[in-house]
């Protein structure tokens, strides 16, 4: 029963700059995006419920920029080198993705790095590990989704060893160019090749949900509303 908008509308929605991503963030929720992905057969695109917003507004939509984090036994010769390179390369609408196989051995991201991410115009940060400097990240207003917080420095514990490659978070594959959609319910990853189909379809479903919500408030029974609008 899904009705897809023409791809041209998707291109207009997602093209050219932060205003379009902000519009998507204002009008979409992760549940609707997940529903569309389910319908298309992509049923493993939602991250573990252990990952949630630890600082900043609890909503972000943006393009994934991935970095892989590995454990280290000592401080490298050039501390933080690839992490800093990755942050220096961020662009408007990017979401920095730090994948550490769920390790919680250090705070991988903090206030100074957050300041650099905000200055680059990026939209947010996603980790399956821990952050630190939570109060500073909150003041920056940077949406930061992680497994939790720790004051431990990553130096000599964890280090980025690769950028812009496919990574995995709790079995969900994330590649640079995928779309990160995160809110109070959790985090959904839209594969880059599906964005122009998924986002317009999700917006269309959201519109039908609004119509059904109004009908329910006007007294229509739940069964009748579901038969009419086909959403739940």
PDB file of C-alpha atoms in Angstrom, residues 92-221:
ATOM      1  CA  UNK A  92      28.456  20.445   6.024  1.00  0.00           C
ATOM      2  CA  UNK A  93      25.772  17.788   6.591  1.00  0.00           C
ATOM      3  CA  UNK A  94      28.262  15.076   7.632  1.00  0.00           C
ATOM      4  CA  UNK A  95      27.807  12.874  10.695  1.00  0.00           C
ATOM      5  CA  UNK A  96      31.097  11.598  12.118  1.00  0.00           C
ATOM      6  CA  UNK A  97      30.790   7.835  12.736  1.00  0.00           C
ATOM      7  CA  UNK A  98      33.367   6.269  15.091  1.00  0.00           C
ATOM      8  CA  UNK A  99      33.083   2.468  15.114  1.00  0.00           C
ATOM      9  CA  UNK A 100      34.997   0.643  17.845  1.00  0.00           C
ATOM     10  CA  UNK A 101      33.288  -2.787  17.897  1.00  0.00           C
ATOM     11  CA  UNK A 102      31.372  -1.596  20.945  1.00  0.00           C
ATOM     12  CA  UNK A 103      34.452  -1.350  23.185  1.00  0.00           C
ATOM     13  CA  UNK A 104      34.041   0.877  26.205  1.00  0.00           C
ATOM     14  CA  UNK A 105      37.699   1.284  27.131  1.00  0.00           C
ATOM     15  CA  UNK A 106      37.902   5.078  26.764  1.00  0.00           C
ATOM     16  CA  UNK A 107      36.101   8.273  25.871  1.00  0.00           C
ATOM     17  CA  UNK A 108      36.730   8.438  22.117  1.00  0.00           C
ATOM     18  CA  UNK A 109      35.261  11.883  21.539  1.00  0.00           C
ATOM     19  CA  UNK A 110      35.078  15.031  23.656  1.00  0.00           C
ATOM     20  CA  UNK A 111      34.634  18.762  23.855  1.00  0.00           C
ATOM     21  CA  UNK A 112      37.628  19.981  21.842  1.00  0.00           C
ATOM     22  CA  UNK A 113      36.866  17.593  18.991  1.00  0.00           C
ATOM     23  CA  UNK A 114      33.222  18.580  19.271  1.00  0.00           C
ATOM     24  CA  UNK A 115      34.179  22.227  18.813  1.00  0.00           C
ATOM     25  CA  UNK A 116      36.016  21.308  15.605  1.00  0.00           C
ATOM     26  CA  UNK A 117      33.056  19.275  14.325  1.00  0.00           C
ATOM     27  CA  UNK A 118      30.664  22.173  14.941  1.00  0.00           C
ATOM     28  CA  UNK A 119      33.064  24.626  13.253  1.00  0.00           C
ATOM     29  CA  UNK A 120      33.135  22.346  10.191  1.00  0.00           C
ATOM     30  CA  UNK A 121      29.342  22.576   9.960  1.00  0.00           C
ATOM     31  CA  UNK A 122      28.857  18.834  10.505  1.00  0.00           C
ATOM     32  CA  UNK A 123      25.527  17.664  11.883  1.00  0.00           C
ATOM     33  CA  UNK A 124      26.499  15.291  14.681  1.00  0.00           C
ATOM     34  CA  UNK A 125      28.507  12.356  15.960  1.00  0.00           C
ATOM     35  CA  UNK A 126      27.674   8.651  16.240  1.00  0.00           C
ATOM     36  CA  UNK A 127      29.733   6.158  18.266  1.00  0.00           C
ATOM     37  CA  UNK A 128      29.207   2.623  19.495  1.00  0.00           C
ATOM     38  CA  UNK A 129      31.708   3.410  22.254  1.00  0.00           C
ATOM     39  CA  UNK A 130      31.944   6.200  24.821  1.00  0.00           C
ATOM     40  CA  UNK A 131      32.322   9.967  24.827  1.00  0.00           C
ATOM     41  CA  UNK A 132      33.573  12.371  27.473  1.00  0.00           C
ATOM     42  CA  UNK A 133      33.151  16.092  28.270  1.00  0.00           C
ATOM     43  CA  UNK A 134      29.411  15.604  28.173  1.00  0.00           C
ATOM     44  CA  UNK A 135      28.644  19.049  29.621  1.00  0.00           C
ATOM     45  CA  UNK A 136      30.757  20.759  26.951  1.00  0.00           C
ATOM     46  CA  UNK A 137      29.145  18.760  24.162  1.00  0.00           C
ATOM     47  CA  UNK A 138      25.781  19.786  25.581  1.00  0.00           C
ATOM     48  CA  UNK A 139      26.798  23.457  25.538  1.00  0.00           C
ATOM     49  CA  UNK A 140      27.931  23.088  21.931  1.00  0.00           C
ATOM     50  CA  UNK A 141      24.494  21.778  20.988  1.00  0.00           C
ATOM     51  CA  UNK A 142      26.108  18.950  19.047  1.00  0.00           C
ATOM     52  CA  UNK A 143      23.855  15.893  18.664  1.00  0.00           C
ATOM     53  CA  UNK A 144      26.007  13.083  20.044  1.00  0.00           C
ATOM     54  CA  UNK A 145      24.771   9.480  19.989  1.00  0.00           C
ATOM     55  CA  UNK A 146      26.879   6.947  21.901  1.00  0.00           C
ATOM     56  CA  UNK A 147      26.771   4.028  24.317  1.00  0.00           C
ATOM     57  CA  UNK A 148      27.654   6.243  27.287  1.00  0.00           C
ATOM     58  CA  UNK A 149      30.331   8.451  28.785  1.00  0.00           C
ATOM     59  CA  UNK A 150      33.742   8.015  30.449  1.00  0.00           C
ATOM     60  CA  UNK A 151      36.477  10.463  31.512  1.00  0.00           C
ATOM     61  CA  UNK A 152      39.211   8.080  30.300  1.00  0.00           C
ATOM     62  CA  UNK A 153      41.395   9.456  27.483  1.00  0.00           C
ATOM     63  CA  UNK A 154      41.669   7.311  24.363  1.00  0.00           C
ATOM     64  CA  UNK A 155      45.429   8.000  24.159  1.00  0.00           C
ATOM     65  CA  UNK A 156      47.246   4.695  24.593  1.00  0.00           C
ATOM     66  CA  UNK A 157      43.926   2.818  24.685  1.00  0.00           C
ATOM     67  CA  UNK A 158      42.144   3.306  21.352  1.00  0.00           C
ATOM     68  CA  UNK A 159      43.125   4.898  18.045  1.00  0.00           C
ATOM     69  CA  UNK A 160      41.552   5.455  14.613  1.00  0.00           C
ATOM     70  CA  UNK A 161      43.312   3.278  12.031  1.00  0.00           C
ATOM     71  CA  UNK A 162      41.189   3.827   8.900  1.00  0.00           C
ATOM     72  CA  UNK A 163      38.812   6.392   7.396  1.00  0.00           C
ATOM     73  CA  UNK A 164      35.885   6.229   4.973  1.00  0.00           C
ATOM     74  CA  UNK A 165      35.472   2.467   4.876  1.00  0.00           C
ATOM     75  CA  UNK A 166      32.519   0.233   5.622  1.00  0.00           C
ATOM     76  CA  UNK A 167      32.267  -0.389   9.368  1.00  0.00           C
ATOM     77  CA  UNK A 168      29.871  -2.396  11.513  1.00  0.00           C
ATOM     78  CA  UNK A 169      27.958  -1.396  14.627  1.00  0.00           C
ATOM     79  CA  UNK A 170      26.200  -4.302  16.315  1.00  0.00           C
ATOM     80  CA  UNK A 171      25.832  -6.021  12.954  1.00  0.00           C
ATOM     81  CA  UNK A 172      24.624  -2.953  11.033  1.00  0.00           C
ATOM     82  CA  UNK A 173      26.980  -2.024   8.198  1.00  0.00           C
ATOM     83  CA  UNK A 174      27.641   1.711   7.780  1.00  0.00           C
ATOM     84  CA  UNK A 175      29.557   3.189   4.847  1.00  0.00           C
ATOM     85  CA  UNK A 176      30.565   6.736   4.067  1.00  0.00           C
ATOM     86  CA  UNK A 177      27.670   8.236   2.117  1.00  0.00           C
ATOM     87  CA  UNK A 178      24.944   6.340   3.948  1.00  0.00           C
ATOM     88  CA  UNK A 179      22.287   8.433   5.659  1.00  0.00           C
ATOM     89  CA  UNK A 180      22.224   8.526   9.463  1.00  0.00           C
ATOM     90  CA  UNK A 181      18.749   9.215  10.887  1.00  0.00           C
ATOM     91  CA  UNK A 182      18.675   9.434  14.689  1.00  0.00           C
ATOM     92  CA  UNK A 183      16.166  10.619  17.263  1.00  0.00           C
ATOM     93  CA  UNK A 184      14.721   9.749  20.660  1.00  0.00           C
ATOM     94  CA  UNK A 185      13.812   6.232  19.499  1.00  0.00           C
ATOM     95  CA  UNK A 186      17.279   5.291  18.248  1.00  0.00           C
ATOM     96  CA  UNK A 187      19.439   5.285  15.118  1.00  0.00           C
ATOM     97  CA  UNK A 188      18.586   4.057  11.612  1.00  0.00           C
ATOM     98  CA  UNK A 189      21.095   3.734   8.773  1.00  0.00           C
ATOM     99  CA  UNK A 190      19.797   4.210   5.217  1.00  0.00           C
ATOM    100  CA  UNK A 191      22.173   2.774   2.586  1.00  0.00           C
ATOM    101  CA  UNK A 192      23.326   5.520   0.260  1.00  0.00           C
ATOM    102  CA  UNK A 193      21.851   3.909  -2.844  1.00  0.00           C
ATOM    103  CA  UNK A 194      18.380   3.850  -1.237  1.00  0.00           C
ATOM    104  CA  UNK A 195      18.156   7.432   0.039  1.00  0.00           C
ATOM    105  CA  UNK A 196      16.255   8.825  -2.937  1.00  0.00           C
ATOM    106  CA  UNK A 197      13.619   6.111  -2.569  1.00  0.00           C
ATOM    107  CA  UNK A 198      13.405   5.768   1.209  1.00  0.00           C
ATOM    108  CA  UNK A 199      13.126   9.411   2.242  1.00  0.00           C
ATOM    109  CA  UNK A 200      10.259  10.413  -0.091  1.00  0.00           C
ATOM    110  CA  UNK A 201       8.390   7.202   0.748  1.00  0.00           C
ATOM    111  CA  UNK A 202       8.874   7.842   4.465  1.00  0.00           C
ATOM    112  CA  UNK A 203       7.552  11.387   4.102  1.00  0.00           C
ATOM    113  CA  UNK A 204       4.505  10.050   2.236  1.00  0.00           C
ATOM    114  CA  UNK A 205       3.865   7.495   4.989  1.00  0.00           C
ATOM    115  CA  UNK A 206       4.234  10.192   7.617  1.00  0.00           C
ATOM    116  CA  UNK A 207       1.534  12.192   5.798  1.00  0.00           C
ATOM    117  CA  UNK A 208      -0.873   9.247   5.866  1.00  0.00           C
ATOM    118  CA  UNK A 209      -0.131   8.741   9.552  1.00  0.00           C
ATOM    119  CA  UNK A 210      -1.101  12.370  10.184  1.00  0.00           C
ATOM    120  CA  UNK A 211      -4.390  11.832   8.319  1.00  0.00           C
ATOM    121  CA  UNK A 212      -5.082   8.667  10.327  1.00  0.00           C
ATOM    122  CA  UNK A 213      -4.255  10.439  13.589  1.00  0.00           C
ATOM    123  CA  UNK A 214      -6.771  13.167  12.774  1.00  0.00           C
ATOM    124  CA  UNK A 215      -9.429  10.579  11.890  1.00  0.00           C
ATOM    125  CA  UNK A 216      -8.858   8.761  15.178  1.00  0.00           C
ATOM    126  CA  UNK A 217      -9.244  12.014  17.101  1.00  0.00           C
ATOM    127  CA  UNK A 218     -12.528  12.599  15.244  1.00  0.00           C
ATOM    128  CA  UNK A 219     -13.841   9.266  16.493  1.00  0.00           C
ATOM    129  CA  UNK A 220     -13.050   6.793  13.707  1.00  0.00           C
ATOM    130  CA  UNK A 221     -12.393   3.311  15.118  1.00  0.00           C
TER     131      UNK A 221
END
